[in-house]
Amino acid sequence: MRKILLIFWLGLYSISAQEVLRHDGGLQLFEEAQIGIFSNLENNASLELNQGLIGFYGNTNQTINGSLPVDFYDMELFNPNGITLSTLATIENNLNFVSGNINSIGTLEAPLLTFNESAFHTGASDQSKAITPIQSLAKSEFVLPLGTTDHYRPIEVAFSETSFDLQSMYKWVENDDSFQSNYPINQKESSIITIENQEIWEIENVMGAIQVTLHWDNRTTSSETIVDIDNIIVVGWHRVEQEWHNLGNSETTGTRENGTITSFIFDGPDYTAVTFGTIANSNPKFEISSQLISPNGDGIHDALTFENIDEMPNNVLEVYNRYGILVFQLKNYSADFVGYANVDNAITRSKGLASGIYYYILTNKDDGEMFQGFFYLTPINN
């Protein structure tokens, strides 16, 4: 079908000498209309487009500025030198990345690129993505198309309830090494062996519990992190305690060259940054069946269970919270832990424990061999 461009031309004009297309009011697109802009865009009037596409094309960096924000329905970027935002640009439907990056003067606290509730993006790659903070509004899951000038480094976020708002930006040591002093890698929980020191994803204004998926890449991720991908975890910098916490590993895919890791569900507002970490090798013989324990009575991962536990009947299980406090202890354990404390020094004895990361030590009383690891406990209704 032939594309039709219909414009109400009231105060919209181009000043070619300054290579600026200035909008002072009256622009409206209908149906499948398209506008191609080869200059800068200065917006000084309400520009809320509920139909049509505006594309940015050319070979020199373009800017979007002006006294008022721009609301795009569909937007396309096909300019190897990218565009720079000096005013808020909101995507209502689709942002199609073809070539070039989106940069801005925005900050993590006040991003200038926003994806609204129904918005999505296509085509993000090493050649085209956002190298600036992004805001995502009212979504249940979203892939934020972040990266550096040459590398696509997205973060996938899923919300455990209904929808979420989130602001995020990516930092790589070769572009911005300030995070190394802001998030010291030696400040960490004892279960963590190493912290990734070359890249992080900062997060802000998160509401509620979330789960993140990070992508490692041997071009940007340190070799120490990916030397053994079986030991990779997601770690988060705690806003109050000012240390890295173990956010777990619910799933990994890929090879040492590139792959993904998904965290456990965690309380988003508690953390300001996430990245990769590593833990010690685990013995696969008595691994837990699932690192997500959800005692909700549905028969799926309601209890902490171990593979081959019947081969070690003379055992003792100890469960600790992330502060190192013993909350559960039982001899001859089989599948008895369902999220409740059973020791005298636990504040919540006989009550459901708080959701979060917990650590276990399973000891074989016959030979003293110990097996340890961690799991995530989902909230319990007391």
Tab-separated table of C-alpha atoms in Angstrom:
chain	number	residue	atom	x	y	z
A	1	MET	CA	0.000	0.000	0.000
A	2	ARG	CA	1.298	3.456	-0.867
A	3	LYS	CA	2.185	5.594	2.160
A	4	ILE	CA	0.340	8.923	2.347
A	5	LEU	CA	1.685	11.995	4.099
A	6	LEU	CA	-0.959	14.392	5.384
A	7	ILE	CA	0.263	17.427	7.307
A	8	PHE	CA	-1.573	20.458	8.649
A	9	TRP	CA	1.119	23.013	7.837
A	10	LEU	CA	0.536	25.667	10.460
A	11	GLY	CA	3.734	27.151	11.765
A	12	LEU	CA	5.921	24.230	10.618
A	13	TYR	CA	8.845	25.357	8.584
A	14	SER	CA	12.461	24.644	7.765
A	15	ILE	CA	15.387	27.026	8.034
A	16	SER	CA	17.804	25.337	5.686
A	17	ALA	CA	20.765	27.608	6.407
A	18	GLN	CA	20.748	26.439	10.022
A	19	GLU	CA	19.652	22.924	9.074
A	20	VAL	CA	16.807	23.077	11.583
A	21	LEU	CA	13.225	21.951	11.142
A	22	ARG	CA	11.341	24.069	13.650
A	23	HIS	CA	7.878	23.128	14.828
A	24	ASP	CA	5.824	26.004	16.229
A	25	GLY	CA	2.449	24.243	16.093
A	26	GLY	CA	-0.021	22.428	13.865
A	27	LEU	CA	1.725	19.205	12.874
A	28	GLN	CA	-0.544	16.161	12.705
A	29	LEU	CA	-0.056	12.784	10.995
A	30	PHE	CA	-2.836	10.471	9.827
A	31	GLU	CA	-3.022	6.724	9.162
A	32	GLU	CA	0.264	5.442	7.731
A	33	ALA	CA	1.830	8.828	7.043
A	34	GLN	CA	5.612	9.145	7.237
A	35	ILE	CA	7.965	12.076	7.592
A	36	GLY	CA	11.693	11.824	6.908
A	37	ILE	CA	13.840	14.423	8.676
A	38	PHE	CA	17.381	15.047	7.441
A	39	SER	CA	18.088	18.039	9.690
A	40	ASN	CA	17.796	18.874	13.362
A	41	LEU	CA	14.348	19.134	14.970
A	42	GLU	CA	13.423	22.049	17.212
A	43	ASN	CA	10.063	21.614	18.924
A	44	ASN	CA	8.379	24.640	20.489
A	45	ALA	CA	4.744	23.507	20.454
A	46	SER	CA	2.684	20.547	21.548
A	47	LEU	CA	3.691	17.575	19.418
A	48	GLU	CA	1.733	14.471	20.402
A	49	LEU	CA	1.503	12.108	17.461
A	50	ASN	CA	-0.946	9.232	17.824
A	51	GLN	CA	-0.371	7.936	14.304
A	52	GLY	CA	2.367	7.831	11.703
A	53	LEU	CA	6.136	7.573	11.658
A	54	ILE	CA	8.871	10.171	11.899
A	55	GLY	CA	12.284	8.980	10.752
A	56	PHE	CA	15.684	10.570	11.247
A	57	TYR	CA	18.055	10.056	8.324
A	58	GLY	CA	21.364	11.393	7.103
A	59	ASN	CA	25.091	11.183	7.736
A	60	THR	CA	25.682	13.898	10.335
A	61	ASN	CA	24.581	13.849	13.955
A	62	GLN	CA	21.068	15.219	14.399
A	63	THR	CA	19.593	16.874	17.474
A	64	ILE	CA	16.093	17.013	18.919
A	65	ASN	CA	15.661	20.076	21.080
A	66	GLY	CA	13.281	22.931	21.782
A	67	SER	CA	11.173	24.274	24.615
A	68	LEU	CA	8.690	21.349	24.718
A	69	PRO	CA	8.962	17.540	24.666
A	70	VAL	CA	8.201	15.407	21.623
A	71	ASP	CA	5.719	12.525	21.669
A	72	PHE	CA	6.393	10.051	18.841
A	73	TYR	CA	4.015	7.285	17.791
A	74	ASP	CA	6.558	5.477	15.590
A	75	MET	CA	10.153	6.675	15.311
A	76	GLU	CA	12.970	5.360	13.143
A	77	LEU	CA	16.701	6.017	13.327
A	78	PHE	CA	18.776	5.473	10.180
A	79	ASN	CA	21.796	7.710	10.642
A	80	PRO	CA	25.200	6.158	11.393
A	81	ASN	CA	26.154	9.276	13.360
A	82	GLY	CA	23.016	9.069	15.500
A	83	ILE	CA	20.890	11.677	17.220
A	84	THR	CA	21.257	13.642	20.453
A	85	LEU	CA	18.284	14.533	22.649
A	86	SER	CA	18.153	17.842	24.483
A	87	THR	CA	14.450	17.553	25.247
A	88	LEU	CA	12.248	14.657	26.347
A	89	ALA	CA	11.339	12.188	23.580
A	90	THR	CA	8.565	9.693	24.382
A	91	ILE	CA	7.824	6.602	22.298
A	92	GLU	CA	4.152	5.591	22.210
A	93	ASN	CA	4.426	2.586	19.868
A	94	ASN	CA	7.671	1.538	18.155
A	95	LEU	CA	11.226	2.819	18.019
A	96	ASN	CA	12.971	1.136	15.079
A	97	PHE	CA	16.762	1.091	15.349
A	98	VAL	CA	18.477	0.683	11.978
A	99	SER	CA	21.761	2.562	12.193
A	100	GLY	CA	23.262	4.997	14.683
A	101	ASN	CA	22.894	5.562	18.415
A	102	ILE	CA	20.631	7.730	20.533
A	103	ASN	CA	22.508	9.934	22.996
A	104	SER	CA	21.216	12.700	25.255
A	105	ILE	CA	22.042	15.175	27.983
A	106	GLY	CA	19.709	13.255	30.287
A	107	THR	CA	20.692	11.646	33.579
A	108	LEU	CA	19.653	8.473	35.375
A	109	GLU	CA	17.400	10.580	37.602
A	110	ALA	CA	15.920	12.477	34.634
A	111	PRO	CA	16.168	10.452	31.394
A	112	LEU	CA	15.212	12.056	28.085
A	113	LEU	CA	14.211	8.838	26.286
A	114	THR	CA	10.991	7.238	27.558
A	115	PHE	CA	9.039	4.172	26.450
A	116	ASN	CA	5.369	4.431	27.421
A	117	GLU	CA	3.141	1.580	28.512
A	118	SER	CA	2.491	0.035	25.079
A	119	ALA	CA	5.802	0.990	23.469
A	120	PHE	CA	8.432	-1.415	22.193
A	121	HIS	CA	11.532	-1.309	20.030
A	122	THR	CA	12.943	-3.278	17.110
A	123	GLY	CA	16.339	-3.683	15.475
A	124	ALA	CA	18.590	-2.793	18.420
A	125	SER	CA	22.125	-4.038	17.808
A	126	ASP	CA	25.796	-3.134	18.064
A	127	GLN	CA	25.141	-0.675	15.242
A	128	SER	CA	22.099	1.027	16.779
A	129	LYS	CA	20.820	1.408	20.381
A	130	ALA	CA	20.611	3.924	23.224
A	131	ILE	CA	23.843	5.085	24.850
A	132	THR	CA	21.945	7.217	27.318
A	133	PRO	CA	19.654	6.561	30.311
A	134	ILE	CA	16.222	5.146	29.451
A	135	GLN	CA	12.902	5.266	31.282
A	136	SER	CA	10.307	2.510	30.919
A	137	LEU	CA	6.773	3.175	32.187
A	138	ALA	CA	4.009	0.810	33.372
A	139	LYS	CA	5.324	-2.433	31.911
A	140	SER	CA	5.252	-6.025	33.121
A	141	GLU	CA	8.437	-6.833	31.209
A	142	PHE	CA	10.787	-4.925	28.949
A	143	VAL	CA	14.202	-5.108	27.316
A	144	LEU	CA	15.995	-1.784	27.695
A	145	PRO	CA	18.109	-1.297	24.525
A	146	LEU	CA	21.231	0.039	26.228
A	147	GLY	CA	24.898	-0.094	25.303
A	148	THR	CA	28.074	1.760	24.459
A	149	THR	CA	29.065	3.363	21.182
A	150	ASP	CA	30.069	0.000	19.716
A	151	HIS	CA	28.409	-2.647	21.908
A	152	TYR	CA	24.771	-3.543	22.513
A	153	ARG	CA	24.387	-4.313	26.264
A	154	PRO	CA	20.673	-4.669	27.080
A	155	ILE	CA	19.070	-5.434	30.409
A	156	GLU	CA	15.813	-7.398	30.523
A	157	VAL	CA	13.477	-6.641	33.412
A	158	ALA	CA	10.374	-8.548	34.486
A	159	PHE	CA	8.043	-7.445	37.250
A	160	SER	CA	6.618	-10.028	39.612
A	161	GLU	CA	3.292	-8.266	40.164
A	162	THR	CA	1.510	-6.197	37.522
A	163	SER	CA	3.581	-3.403	36.003
A	164	PHE	CA	6.555	-1.246	36.855
A	165	ASP	CA	8.410	1.958	36.156
A	166	LEU	CA	12.167	1.758	35.749
A	167	GLN	CA	15.077	3.973	34.810
A	168	SER	CA	18.373	2.413	33.808
A	169	MET	CA	21.733	3.175	32.230
A	170	TYR	CA	24.736	1.055	31.280
A	171	LYS	CA	28.327	1.870	32.236
A	172	TRP	CA	31.477	0.291	30.857
A	173	VAL	CA	34.930	0.942	32.281
A	174	GLU	CA	36.333	2.147	28.954
A	175	ASN	CA	33.674	4.880	28.768
A	176	ASP	CA	33.026	5.669	32.427
A	177	ASP	CA	35.046	4.135	35.265
A	178	SER	CA	33.400	6.188	38.028
A	179	PHE	CA	31.317	3.199	39.084
A	180	GLN	CA	34.450	1.424	40.330
A	181	SER	CA	34.733	3.913	43.191
A	182	ASN	CA	30.972	4.271	43.681
A	183	TYR	CA	30.449	0.502	43.986
A	184	PRO	CA	33.622	-1.000	45.554
A	185	ILE	CA	34.004	-4.658	44.636
A	186	ASN	CA	35.525	-5.528	48.036
A	187	GLN	CA	32.278	-4.628	49.819
A	188	LYS	CA	30.238	-7.806	49.357
A	189	GLU	CA	28.454	-10.634	51.084
A	190	SER	CA	30.648	-13.525	52.161
A	191	SER	CA	29.084	-15.983	49.696
A	192	ILE	CA	30.321	-13.902	46.737
A	193	ILE	CA	33.818	-14.686	45.468
A	194	THR	CA	34.284	-11.983	42.809
A	195	ILE	CA	32.401	-8.958	41.450
A	196	GLU	CA	32.470	-7.906	37.793
A	197	ASN	CA	34.625	-4.750	37.639
A	198	GLN	CA	34.233	-3.671	34.002
A	199	GLU	CA	30.495	-3.122	33.517
A	200	ILE	CA	27.323	-2.424	35.483
A	201	TRP	CA	23.687	-1.498	34.889
A	202	GLU	CA	22.407	1.228	37.190
A	203	ILE	CA	18.699	1.176	38.073
A	204	GLU	CA	16.493	3.823	39.665
A	205	ASN	CA	12.864	4.492	40.662
A	206	VAL	CA	11.949	0.809	40.643
A	207	MET	CA	8.667	-0.042	42.337
A	208	GLY	CA	8.165	-3.529	43.765
A	209	ALA	CA	9.811	-6.892	43.152
A	210	ILE	CA	11.623	-7.476	39.867
A	211	GLN	CA	13.742	-10.065	38.101
A	212	VAL	CA	16.556	-9.079	35.728
A	213	THR	CA	18.343	-10.858	32.906
A	214	LEU	CA	21.856	-9.682	32.054
A	215	HIS	CA	23.871	-10.491	28.944
A	216	TRP	CA	27.567	-11.229	29.273
A	217	ASP	CA	29.883	-10.660	26.324
A	218	ASN	CA	33.619	-11.370	26.226
A	219	ARG	CA	34.181	-8.002	24.524
A	220	THR	CA	32.968	-6.085	27.594
A	221	THR	CA	32.704	-8.586	30.469
A	222	SER	CA	35.931	-9.385	32.330
A	223	SER	CA	37.549	-12.761	31.682
A	224	GLU	CA	37.563	-13.490	35.447
A	225	THR	CA	33.760	-13.447	35.473
A	226	ILE	CA	33.197	-15.826	32.570
A	227	VAL	CA	36.049	-18.281	33.209
A	228	ASP	CA	33.433	-20.738	34.562
A	229	ILE	CA	29.884	-19.789	33.618
A	230	ASP	CA	28.463	-22.413	35.986
A	231	ASN	CA	29.494	-20.176	38.890
A	232	ILE	CA	28.061	-16.868	37.610
A	233	ILE	CA	25.375	-15.092	39.634
A	234	VAL	CA	23.628	-11.731	39.461
A	235	VAL	CA	24.687	-9.324	42.195
A	236	GLY	CA	23.083	-6.057	43.293
A	237	TRP	CA	24.428	-3.016	45.130
A	238	HIS	CA	22.253	-2.470	48.205
A	239	ARG	CA	21.126	1.141	48.569
A	240	VAL	CA	21.255	1.203	52.383
A	241	GLU	CA	23.860	-1.395	53.330
A	242	GLN	CA	26.300	-0.177	50.668
A	243	GLU	CA	27.527	-3.608	49.629
A	244	TRP	CA	27.026	-6.165	46.875
A	245	HIS	CA	24.345	-8.789	47.549
A	246	ASN	CA	23.891	-12.170	45.924
A	247	LEU	CA	20.727	-11.976	43.768
A	248	GLY	CA	21.069	-15.535	42.555
A	249	ASN	CA	20.966	-17.453	39.302
A	250	SER	CA	17.637	-18.905	38.216
A	251	GLU	CA	18.749	-19.634	34.649
A	252	THR	CA	21.807	-19.317	32.407
A	253	THR	CA	22.206	-19.756	28.666
A	254	GLY	CA	25.089	-19.466	26.242
A	255	THR	CA	28.845	-20.003	26.171
A	256	ARG	CA	31.893	-18.228	27.592
A	257	GLU	CA	31.832	-15.875	24.610
A	258	ASN	CA	28.302	-14.613	25.265
A	259	GLY	CA	25.221	-15.656	27.175
A	260	THR	CA	22.551	-14.627	29.638
A	261	ILE	CA	21.853	-15.023	33.321
A	262	THR	CA	18.558	-14.393	35.112
A	263	SER	CA	18.416	-13.392	38.766
A	264	PHE	CA	15.988	-14.523	41.401
A	265	ILE	CA	13.111	-12.154	42.168
A	266	PHE	CA	14.309	-9.331	44.432
A	267	ASP	CA	13.046	-6.075	45.900
A	268	GLY	CA	13.924	-3.515	43.232
A	269	PRO	CA	13.817	-0.363	45.412
A	270	ASP	CA	16.586	-1.800	47.628
A	271	TYR	CA	19.194	-1.757	44.861
A	272	THR	CA	20.883	0.894	42.719
A	273	ALA	CA	22.992	-1.264	40.389
A	274	VAL	CA	23.304	-4.845	39.128
A	275	THR	CA	26.078	-6.790	37.453
A	276	PHE	CA	27.735	-10.208	37.442
A	277	GLY	CA	29.412	-12.000	40.319
A	278	THR	CA	30.787	-15.449	40.962
A	279	ILE	CA	30.442	-18.005	43.745
A	280	ALA	CA	32.440	-21.082	44.728
A	281	ASN	CA	32.063	-24.384	42.915
A	282	SER	CA	29.162	-26.505	44.101
A	283	ASN	CA	29.038	-30.280	44.376
A	284	PRO	CA	26.378	-31.426	41.897
A	285	LYS	CA	25.627	-34.666	43.750
A	286	PHE	CA	23.417	-33.045	46.380
A	287	GLU	CA	22.289	-29.854	44.655
A	288	ILE	CA	18.905	-28.414	45.470
A	289	SER	CA	16.122	-29.221	43.023
A	290	SER	CA	15.198	-25.555	42.552
A	291	GLN	CA	16.796	-22.300	43.670
A	292	LEU	CA	13.338	-20.734	43.858
A	293	ILE	CA	11.247	-21.882	46.845
A	294	SER	CA	7.611	-20.763	46.721
A	295	PRO	CA	5.544	-22.280	49.583
A	296	ASN	CA	2.138	-21.357	48.192
A	297	GLY	CA	0.557	-24.835	48.218
A	298	ASP	CA	0.503	-25.335	44.455
A	299	GLY	CA	2.762	-28.378	44.689
A	300	ILE	CA	5.562	-26.724	42.700
A	301	HIS	CA	8.760	-25.977	44.660
A	302	ASP	CA	6.811	-25.642	47.917
A	303	ALA	CA	9.721	-27.103	49.929
A	304	LEU	CA	13.508	-27.071	49.849
A	305	THR	CA	14.466	-30.401	48.276
A	306	PHE	CA	17.788	-31.952	47.277
A	307	GLU	CA	18.714	-34.328	44.496
A	308	ASN	CA	19.732	-37.766	45.826
A	309	ILE	CA	19.033	-36.833	49.458
A	310	ASP	CA	17.953	-40.432	50.080
A	311	GLU	CA	21.617	-41.441	49.625
A	312	MET	CA	22.532	-39.397	52.720
A	313	PRO	CA	19.890	-40.120	55.390
A	314	ASN	CA	22.238	-39.240	58.277
A	315	ASN	CA	22.436	-35.518	57.635
A	316	VAL	CA	21.899	-32.107	59.198
A	317	LEU	CA	20.496	-29.109	57.321
A	318	GLU	CA	21.123	-25.533	58.456
A	319	VAL	CA	19.512	-22.506	56.806
A	320	TYR	CA	20.809	-18.966	57.369
A	321	ASN	CA	19.449	-15.598	56.306
A	322	ARG	CA	21.724	-13.149	54.499
A	323	TYR	CA	22.788	-11.638	57.838
A	324	GLY	CA	24.239	-14.987	58.896
A	325	ILE	CA	21.502	-15.754	61.435
A	326	LEU	CA	20.476	-19.387	61.745
A	327	VAL	CA	16.728	-19.675	61.063
A	328	PHE	CA	16.256	-23.409	60.488
A	329	GLN	CA	18.059	-26.557	61.635
A	330	LEU	CA	17.019	-30.194	61.293
A	331	LYS	CA	18.643	-33.624	61.545
A	332	ASN	CA	17.830	-36.318	58.976
A	333	TYR	CA	16.440	-33.714	56.573
A	334	SER	CA	14.335	-34.836	53.612
A	335	ALA	CA	11.948	-32.078	52.420
A	336	ASP	CA	10.835	-30.296	55.599
A	337	PHE	CA	11.728	-26.630	55.056
A	338	VAL	CA	8.700	-24.725	53.709
A	339	GLY	CA	9.702	-21.199	54.632
A	340	TYR	CA	9.251	-21.252	58.425
A	341	ALA	CA	11.876	-20.799	61.142
A	342	ASN	CA	12.274	-23.513	63.768
A	343	VAL	CA	15.098	-22.297	66.049
A	344	ASP	CA	14.863	-20.386	69.321
A	345	ASN	CA	16.971	-17.397	68.283
A	346	ALA	CA	14.941	-16.700	65.133
A	347	ILE	CA	12.712	-13.651	65.541
A	348	THR	CA	10.065	-15.229	63.357
A	349	ARG	CA	10.070	-18.709	64.901
A	350	SER	CA	7.047	-20.691	63.641
A	351	LYS	CA	6.156	-17.828	61.318
A	352	GLY	CA	6.819	-17.364	57.649
A	353	LEU	CA	10.273	-15.960	56.938
A	354	ALA	CA	10.742	-12.806	54.914
A	355	SER	CA	11.272	-13.217	51.193
A	356	GLY	CA	14.838	-13.025	49.951
A	357	ILE	CA	18.096	-14.930	49.609
A	358	TYR	CA	18.890	-17.693	52.120
A	359	TYR	CA	21.944	-19.920	52.465
A	360	TYR	CA	22.031	-23.593	53.373
A	361	ILE	CA	24.651	-26.022	54.681
A	362	LEU	CA	23.872	-29.718	54.304
A	363	THR	CA	26.280	-31.881	56.324
A	364	ASN	CA	26.821	-35.616	55.953
A	365	LYS	CA	27.184	-36.821	59.558
A	366	ASP	CA	28.848	-40.050	58.437
A	367	ASP	CA	31.956	-38.411	56.978
A	368	GLY	CA	31.592	-34.696	57.765
A	369	GLU	CA	31.361	-33.637	54.107
A	370	MET	CA	29.457	-30.366	53.673
A	371	PHE	CA	27.392	-29.113	50.751
A	372	GLN	CA	26.364	-25.469	50.648
A	373	GLY	CA	24.527	-23.060	48.418
A	374	PHE	CA	21.669	-20.589	48.357
A	375	PHE	CA	18.052	-20.213	47.305
A	376	TYR	CA	15.429	-17.501	46.978
A	377	LEU	CA	12.324	-17.679	49.159
A	378	THR	CA	9.185	-15.994	47.854
A	379	PRO	CA	6.812	-14.174	50.247
A	380	ILE	CA	4.666	-16.251	52.599
A	381	ASN	CA	1.187	-15.244	53.733
A	382	ASN	CA	1.158	-15.687	57.506
